């Protein structure tokens, strides 16, 4: 039995905690290093790196001035130009969960419906295929996790795509975490805690984030140069636990909205 559970997405960490798989941790080091909105208020899991789920666009067909918010991707100008990944993926469930929290259920549902109405193609199984489709001209805009864009840049430095940071005048960009907690059946909870504290340290944070092209959860640690090159942005500071708390509501909402 593993001592530490490390996984992606607050939605997954929240589920693990709800199922009683993770124990509560008390650590001044973790609380100092990891901002409050990136960890469980009950101390059962901690974000270790941050990914942004943001807008990606075709640089030859879209100017950043045409973009503004996630919500605006549902406006008529994007009819037949939007690509989305499947609603079955936890990343989109977490995005919609935070929209329910921020906008209210009625408005969030209207936004998701307007996205569906603008789809250029059926939904994609992953973010990389979605970006390849934009690159190939099937659609002009989409929503992806920042690190997939980085992986694509590694394959083709001249890829005619760019990231856009939406909602800078209101709640900010939707972010999520990769994180960890100590398992209930850990045989070495003290060593497990030391490992978590080390993973949150300045020294480890830069390396973890760089490995997956993510942003360090520890705000005192700069991201890798490639990630810095995508520009700075205001991130949503809503606690990422909302991704778990409202996950079921998000799934139901997306189903009602016809988002497959
Ligand atoms: Fe991923």
Short mmCIF file of C-alpha atoms and ligand atoms in Angstrom, two decimals:
data_model
loop_
_atom_site.label_atom_id
_atom_site.label_comp_id
_atom_site.label_asym_id
_atom_site.label_seq_id
_atom_site.Cartn_x
_atom_site.Cartn_y
_atom_site.Cartn_z
CA UNK A 1 0.00 0.00 0.00
CA UNK A 2 1.41 3.34 -1.05
CA UNK A 3 2.09 5.99 1.60
CA UNK A 4 1.38 8.94 -0.66
CA UNK A 5 -1.29 9.33 -3.35
CA UNK A 6 -0.17 11.67 -6.12
CA UNK A 7 -2.66 12.45 -8.87
CA UNK A 8 -3.90 15.13 -11.24
CA UNK A 9 -6.93 17.35 -10.78
CA UNK A 10 -8.55 18.59 -7.58
CA UNK A 11 -11.68 16.72 -8.68
CA UNK A 12 -9.79 13.42 -8.32
CA UNK A 13 -8.11 14.40 -5.02
CA UNK A 14 -11.45 15.52 -3.60
CA UNK A 15 -13.02 12.16 -4.55
CA UNK A 16 -10.16 10.26 -2.88
CA UNK A 17 -10.60 12.32 0.28
CA UNK A 18 -14.39 11.81 0.26
CA UNK A 19 -13.85 8.05 -0.01
CA UNK A 20 -11.73 8.21 3.13
CA UNK A 21 -8.50 7.26 1.37
CA UNK A 22 -6.54 10.26 2.68
CA UNK A 23 -5.71 11.40 6.21
CA UNK A 24 -5.70 14.90 7.57
CA UNK A 25 -2.25 16.45 7.77
CA UNK A 26 -1.09 19.29 9.97
CA UNK A 27 2.03 20.95 8.68
CA UNK A 28 3.15 24.55 9.03
CA UNK A 29 5.61 23.97 6.22
CA UNK A 30 2.89 22.87 3.80
CA UNK A 31 0.57 25.67 4.88
CA UNK A 32 3.37 28.21 4.37
CA UNK A 33 4.49 26.93 0.98
CA UNK A 34 1.16 26.08 -0.68
CA UNK A 35 -1.48 28.85 -1.07
CA UNK A 36 -4.78 28.16 0.67
CA UNK A 37 -6.83 27.94 -2.54
CA UNK A 38 -4.58 25.16 -3.85
CA UNK A 39 -5.11 22.78 -0.93
CA UNK A 40 -7.92 21.02 0.90
CA UNK A 41 -9.31 23.26 3.68
CA UNK A 42 -9.38 20.08 5.79
CA UNK A 43 -5.71 19.30 5.08
CA UNK A 44 -6.21 15.97 3.29
CA UNK A 45 -4.51 16.98 0.02
CA UNK A 46 -2.15 19.66 -1.20
CA UNK A 47 -1.55 21.06 -4.67
CA UNK A 48 2.05 20.56 -5.81
CA UNK A 49 1.84 22.09 -9.27
CA UNK A 50 -0.66 24.20 -11.19
CA UNK A 51 -2.04 23.88 -14.69
CA UNK A 52 -4.16 26.48 -16.44
CA UNK A 53 -7.12 25.34 -18.53
CA UNK A 54 -7.23 28.19 -20.96
CA UNK A 55 -8.11 29.31 -24.48
CA UNK A 56 -5.94 28.28 -27.42
CA UNK A 57 -6.34 29.95 -30.83
CA UNK A 58 -5.07 29.83 -34.40
CA UNK A 59 -2.68 32.76 -34.77
CA UNK A 60 -3.38 33.10 -38.51
CA UNK A 61 -7.15 33.34 -38.13
CA UNK A 62 -7.77 34.90 -34.72
CA UNK A 63 -6.36 37.98 -33.01
CA UNK A 64 -6.18 38.14 -29.22
CA UNK A 65 -8.35 41.29 -29.38
CA UNK A 66 -11.25 39.10 -30.50
CA UNK A 67 -11.00 37.00 -27.33
CA UNK A 68 -12.07 37.91 -23.81
CA UNK A 69 -13.69 35.23 -21.63
CA UNK A 70 -14.62 31.53 -21.57
CA UNK A 71 -18.24 32.68 -21.73
CA UNK A 72 -17.64 34.71 -24.91
CA UNK A 73 -16.68 31.54 -26.81
CA UNK A 74 -20.44 31.01 -26.97
CA UNK A 75 -21.06 34.22 -28.91
CA UNK A 76 -22.25 34.07 -32.54
CA UNK A 77 -18.88 35.14 -33.98
CA UNK A 78 -17.50 31.69 -32.98
CA UNK A 79 -20.27 29.70 -34.67
CA UNK A 80 -18.69 26.65 -36.31
CA UNK A 81 -15.23 27.73 -35.10
CA UNK A 82 -14.98 26.20 -31.60
CA UNK A 83 -13.43 22.83 -30.69
CA UNK A 84 -13.87 21.18 -27.28
CA UNK A 85 -12.61 18.04 -25.59
CA UNK A 86 -15.16 15.53 -24.29
CA UNK A 87 -17.19 16.44 -21.20
CA UNK A 88 -16.26 12.99 -19.81
CA UNK A 89 -12.80 14.30 -18.94
CA UNK A 90 -12.42 15.50 -15.35
CA UNK A 91 -10.60 18.65 -16.56
CA UNK A 92 -13.78 19.94 -18.22
CA UNK A 93 -15.93 18.80 -15.31
CA UNK A 94 -13.70 20.89 -13.02
CA UNK A 95 -13.87 23.91 -15.33
CA UNK A 96 -17.68 23.75 -15.42
CA UNK A 97 -17.84 23.15 -11.66
CA UNK A 98 -16.00 26.42 -11.04
CA UNK A 99 -18.28 28.18 -13.53
CA UNK A 100 -21.30 26.96 -11.58
CA UNK A 101 -19.75 28.38 -8.40
CA UNK A 102 -18.83 31.71 -9.99
CA UNK A 103 -21.73 32.34 -12.38
CA UNK A 104 -24.54 30.34 -10.82
CA UNK A 105 -26.08 27.23 -12.31
CA UNK A 106 -28.47 28.97 -14.74
CA UNK A 107 -25.84 31.16 -16.34
CA UNK A 108 -23.26 28.38 -16.43
CA UNK A 109 -25.72 26.14 -18.26
CA UNK A 110 -26.50 28.88 -20.78
CA UNK A 111 -22.78 29.28 -21.45
CA UNK A 112 -22.20 25.55 -21.97
CA UNK A 113 -25.21 25.39 -24.31
CA UNK A 114 -23.82 28.30 -26.31
CA UNK A 115 -20.46 26.48 -26.62
CA UNK A 116 -22.20 23.36 -27.90
CA UNK A 117 -24.04 25.47 -30.48
CA UNK A 118 -20.70 26.81 -31.73
CA UNK A 119 -18.89 23.48 -32.10
CA UNK A 120 -17.14 22.96 -35.42
CA UNK A 121 -16.55 19.22 -34.91
CA UNK A 122 -17.56 16.43 -32.52
CA UNK A 123 -15.73 16.63 -29.18
CA UNK A 124 -12.17 15.31 -28.98
CA UNK A 125 -10.79 12.56 -26.77
CA UNK A 126 -7.80 14.68 -25.74
CA UNK A 127 -6.36 18.19 -25.81
CA UNK A 128 -3.53 17.34 -28.23
CA UNK A 129 -5.94 16.11 -30.93
CA UNK A 130 -8.01 19.24 -30.37
CA UNK A 131 -4.98 21.48 -31.00
CA UNK A 132 -3.97 19.48 -34.07
CA UNK A 133 -7.48 20.07 -35.38
CA UNK A 134 -7.14 23.84 -34.89
CA UNK A 135 -3.75 23.68 -36.55
CA UNK A 136 -5.28 21.83 -39.50
CA UNK A 137 -7.96 24.52 -39.90
CA UNK A 138 -11.01 22.53 -38.72
CA UNK A 139 -11.67 25.12 -36.01
CA UNK A 140 -10.13 28.34 -34.74
CA UNK A 141 -10.40 28.30 -30.95
CA UNK A 142 -10.54 25.76 -28.14
CA UNK A 143 -9.94 25.16 -24.43
CA UNK A 144 -6.89 23.17 -23.31
CA UNK A 145 -4.51 22.59 -20.43
CA UNK A 146 -1.41 24.73 -20.75
CA UNK A 147 1.13 21.88 -20.56
CA UNK A 148 -0.31 20.13 -23.63
CA UNK A 149 0.41 23.30 -25.57
CA UNK A 150 3.99 23.11 -24.27
CA UNK A 151 4.34 19.52 -25.46
CA UNK A 152 3.09 20.51 -28.90
CA UNK A 153 5.59 23.39 -29.01
CA UNK A 154 8.37 20.88 -28.32
CA UNK A 155 7.35 18.89 -31.40
CA UNK A 156 6.88 21.95 -33.62
CA UNK A 157 8.34 25.25 -32.44
CA UNK A 158 6.47 27.09 -35.22
CA UNK A 159 3.03 25.69 -34.50
CA UNK A 160 0.56 28.44 -35.55
CA UNK A 161 -1.24 28.41 -32.19
CA UNK A 162 -1.06 30.53 -29.05
CA UNK A 163 -2.54 30.52 -25.57
CA UNK A 164 -4.87 33.29 -24.48
CA UNK A 165 -5.56 34.14 -20.82
CA UNK A 166 -9.30 34.82 -20.45
CA UNK A 167 -11.40 36.56 -17.80
CA UNK A 168 -8.62 38.96 -16.81
CA UNK A 169 -11.19 41.63 -15.90
CA UNK A 170 -13.14 39.33 -13.60
CA UNK A 171 -12.39 36.01 -11.91
CA UNK A 172 -9.24 35.06 -13.82
CA UNK A 173 -8.05 31.95 -15.63
CA UNK A 174 -9.33 28.55 -14.48
CA UNK A 175 -6.47 26.71 -12.83
CA UNK A 176 -6.25 23.23 -11.41
CA UNK A 177 -3.59 21.24 -9.60
CA UNK A 178 -1.59 18.09 -9.53
CA UNK A 179 -1.36 17.21 -5.88
CA UNK A 180 -0.91 14.66 -3.17
CA UNK A 181 -2.09 13.40 0.17
CA UNK A 182 -1.09 10.77 2.71
CA UNK A 183 -3.01 7.52 2.47
CA UNK A 184 -5.05 6.19 5.37
CA UNK A 185 -3.12 2.92 5.33
CA UNK A 186 0.31 4.50 5.21
CA UNK A 187 2.81 2.53 7.29
CA UNK A 188 5.16 5.51 7.48
CA UNK A 189 2.99 8.62 7.85
CA UNK A 190 5.90 10.64 9.28
CA UNK A 191 8.14 9.90 6.32
CA UNK A 192 5.20 10.47 3.99
CA UNK A 193 4.70 13.92 5.50
CA UNK A 194 8.41 14.66 5.12
CA UNK A 195 8.13 13.69 1.46
CA UNK A 196 5.15 16.02 0.95
CA UNK A 197 7.00 18.85 2.68
CA UNK A 198 10.03 18.26 0.47
CA UNK A 199 7.83 18.22 -2.65
CA UNK A 200 6.45 21.62 -1.57
CA UNK A 201 9.93 23.05 -0.96
CA UNK A 202 11.49 25.64 -3.26
CA UNK A 203 14.10 23.15 -4.41
CA UNK A 204 11.64 20.47 -5.52
CA UNK A 205 8.91 22.83 -6.76
CA UNK A 206 10.85 24.16 -9.74
CA UNK A 207 11.78 20.65 -10.87
CA UNK A 208 8.28 19.17 -10.49
CA UNK A 209 6.67 22.01 -12.41
CA UNK A 210 9.31 21.98 -15.14
CA UNK A 211 8.97 18.22 -15.67
CA UNK A 212 5.31 18.55 -16.64
CA UNK A 213 5.46 22.13 -18.02
CA UNK A 214 3.24 23.28 -15.17
CA UNK A 215 3.39 26.27 -12.82
CA UNK A 216 4.87 25.74 -9.36
CA UNK A 217 2.20 25.71 -6.64
CA UNK A 218 4.68 27.52 -4.42
CA UNK A 219 4.37 31.17 -5.52
CA UNK A 220 7.98 31.90 -4.57
CA UNK A 221 9.28 29.59 -7.29
CA UNK A 222 9.43 30.77 -10.93
CA UNK A 223 8.16 28.50 -13.73
CA UNK A 224 10.48 27.13 -16.42
CA UNK A 225 11.46 29.55 -19.24
CA UNK A 226 9.10 27.94 -21.78
CA UNK A 227 6.16 28.36 -19.39
CA UNK A 228 7.24 31.95 -18.62
CA UNK A 229 7.19 32.63 -22.38
CA UNK A 230 3.40 32.14 -22.42
CA UNK A 231 3.00 35.32 -20.39
CA UNK A 232 1.65 36.16 -16.98
CA UNK A 233 -1.99 36.19 -16.01
CA UNK A 234 -4.43 36.56 -13.19
CA UNK A 235 -5.60 33.13 -12.02
CA UNK A 236 -8.92 32.34 -10.40
CA UNK A 237 -8.38 32.12 -6.63
CA UNK A 238 -11.49 30.09 -5.92
CA UNK A 239 -10.54 27.05 -3.82
CA UNK A 240 -9.94 24.16 -6.21
CA UNK A 241 -11.99 21.88 -3.94
CA UNK A 242 -15.05 23.25 -5.72
CA UNK A 243 -14.04 21.00 -8.63
CA UNK A 244 -14.87 18.02 -6.44
CA UNK A 245 -17.80 19.46 -4.52
CA UNK A 246 -19.68 20.44 -7.68
CA UNK A 247 -18.44 17.67 -9.97
CA UNK A 248 -21.75 15.80 -10.04
CA UNK A 249 -23.64 19.04 -10.71
CA UNK A 250 -21.22 19.83 -13.52
CA UNK A 251 -21.69 16.40 -15.13
CA UNK A 252 -25.48 16.76 -14.98
CA UNK A 253 -25.34 20.29 -16.34
CA UNK A 254 -23.16 19.31 -19.30
CA UNK A 255 -25.52 16.43 -20.07
CA UNK A 256 -28.55 18.76 -20.04
CA UNK A 257 -26.67 21.18 -22.28
CA UNK A 258 -25.97 18.46 -24.84
CA UNK A 259 -22.20 18.58 -24.27
CA UNK A 260 -21.01 15.03 -24.98
FE1 LIG B 1 -3.42 15.85 -18.57
#
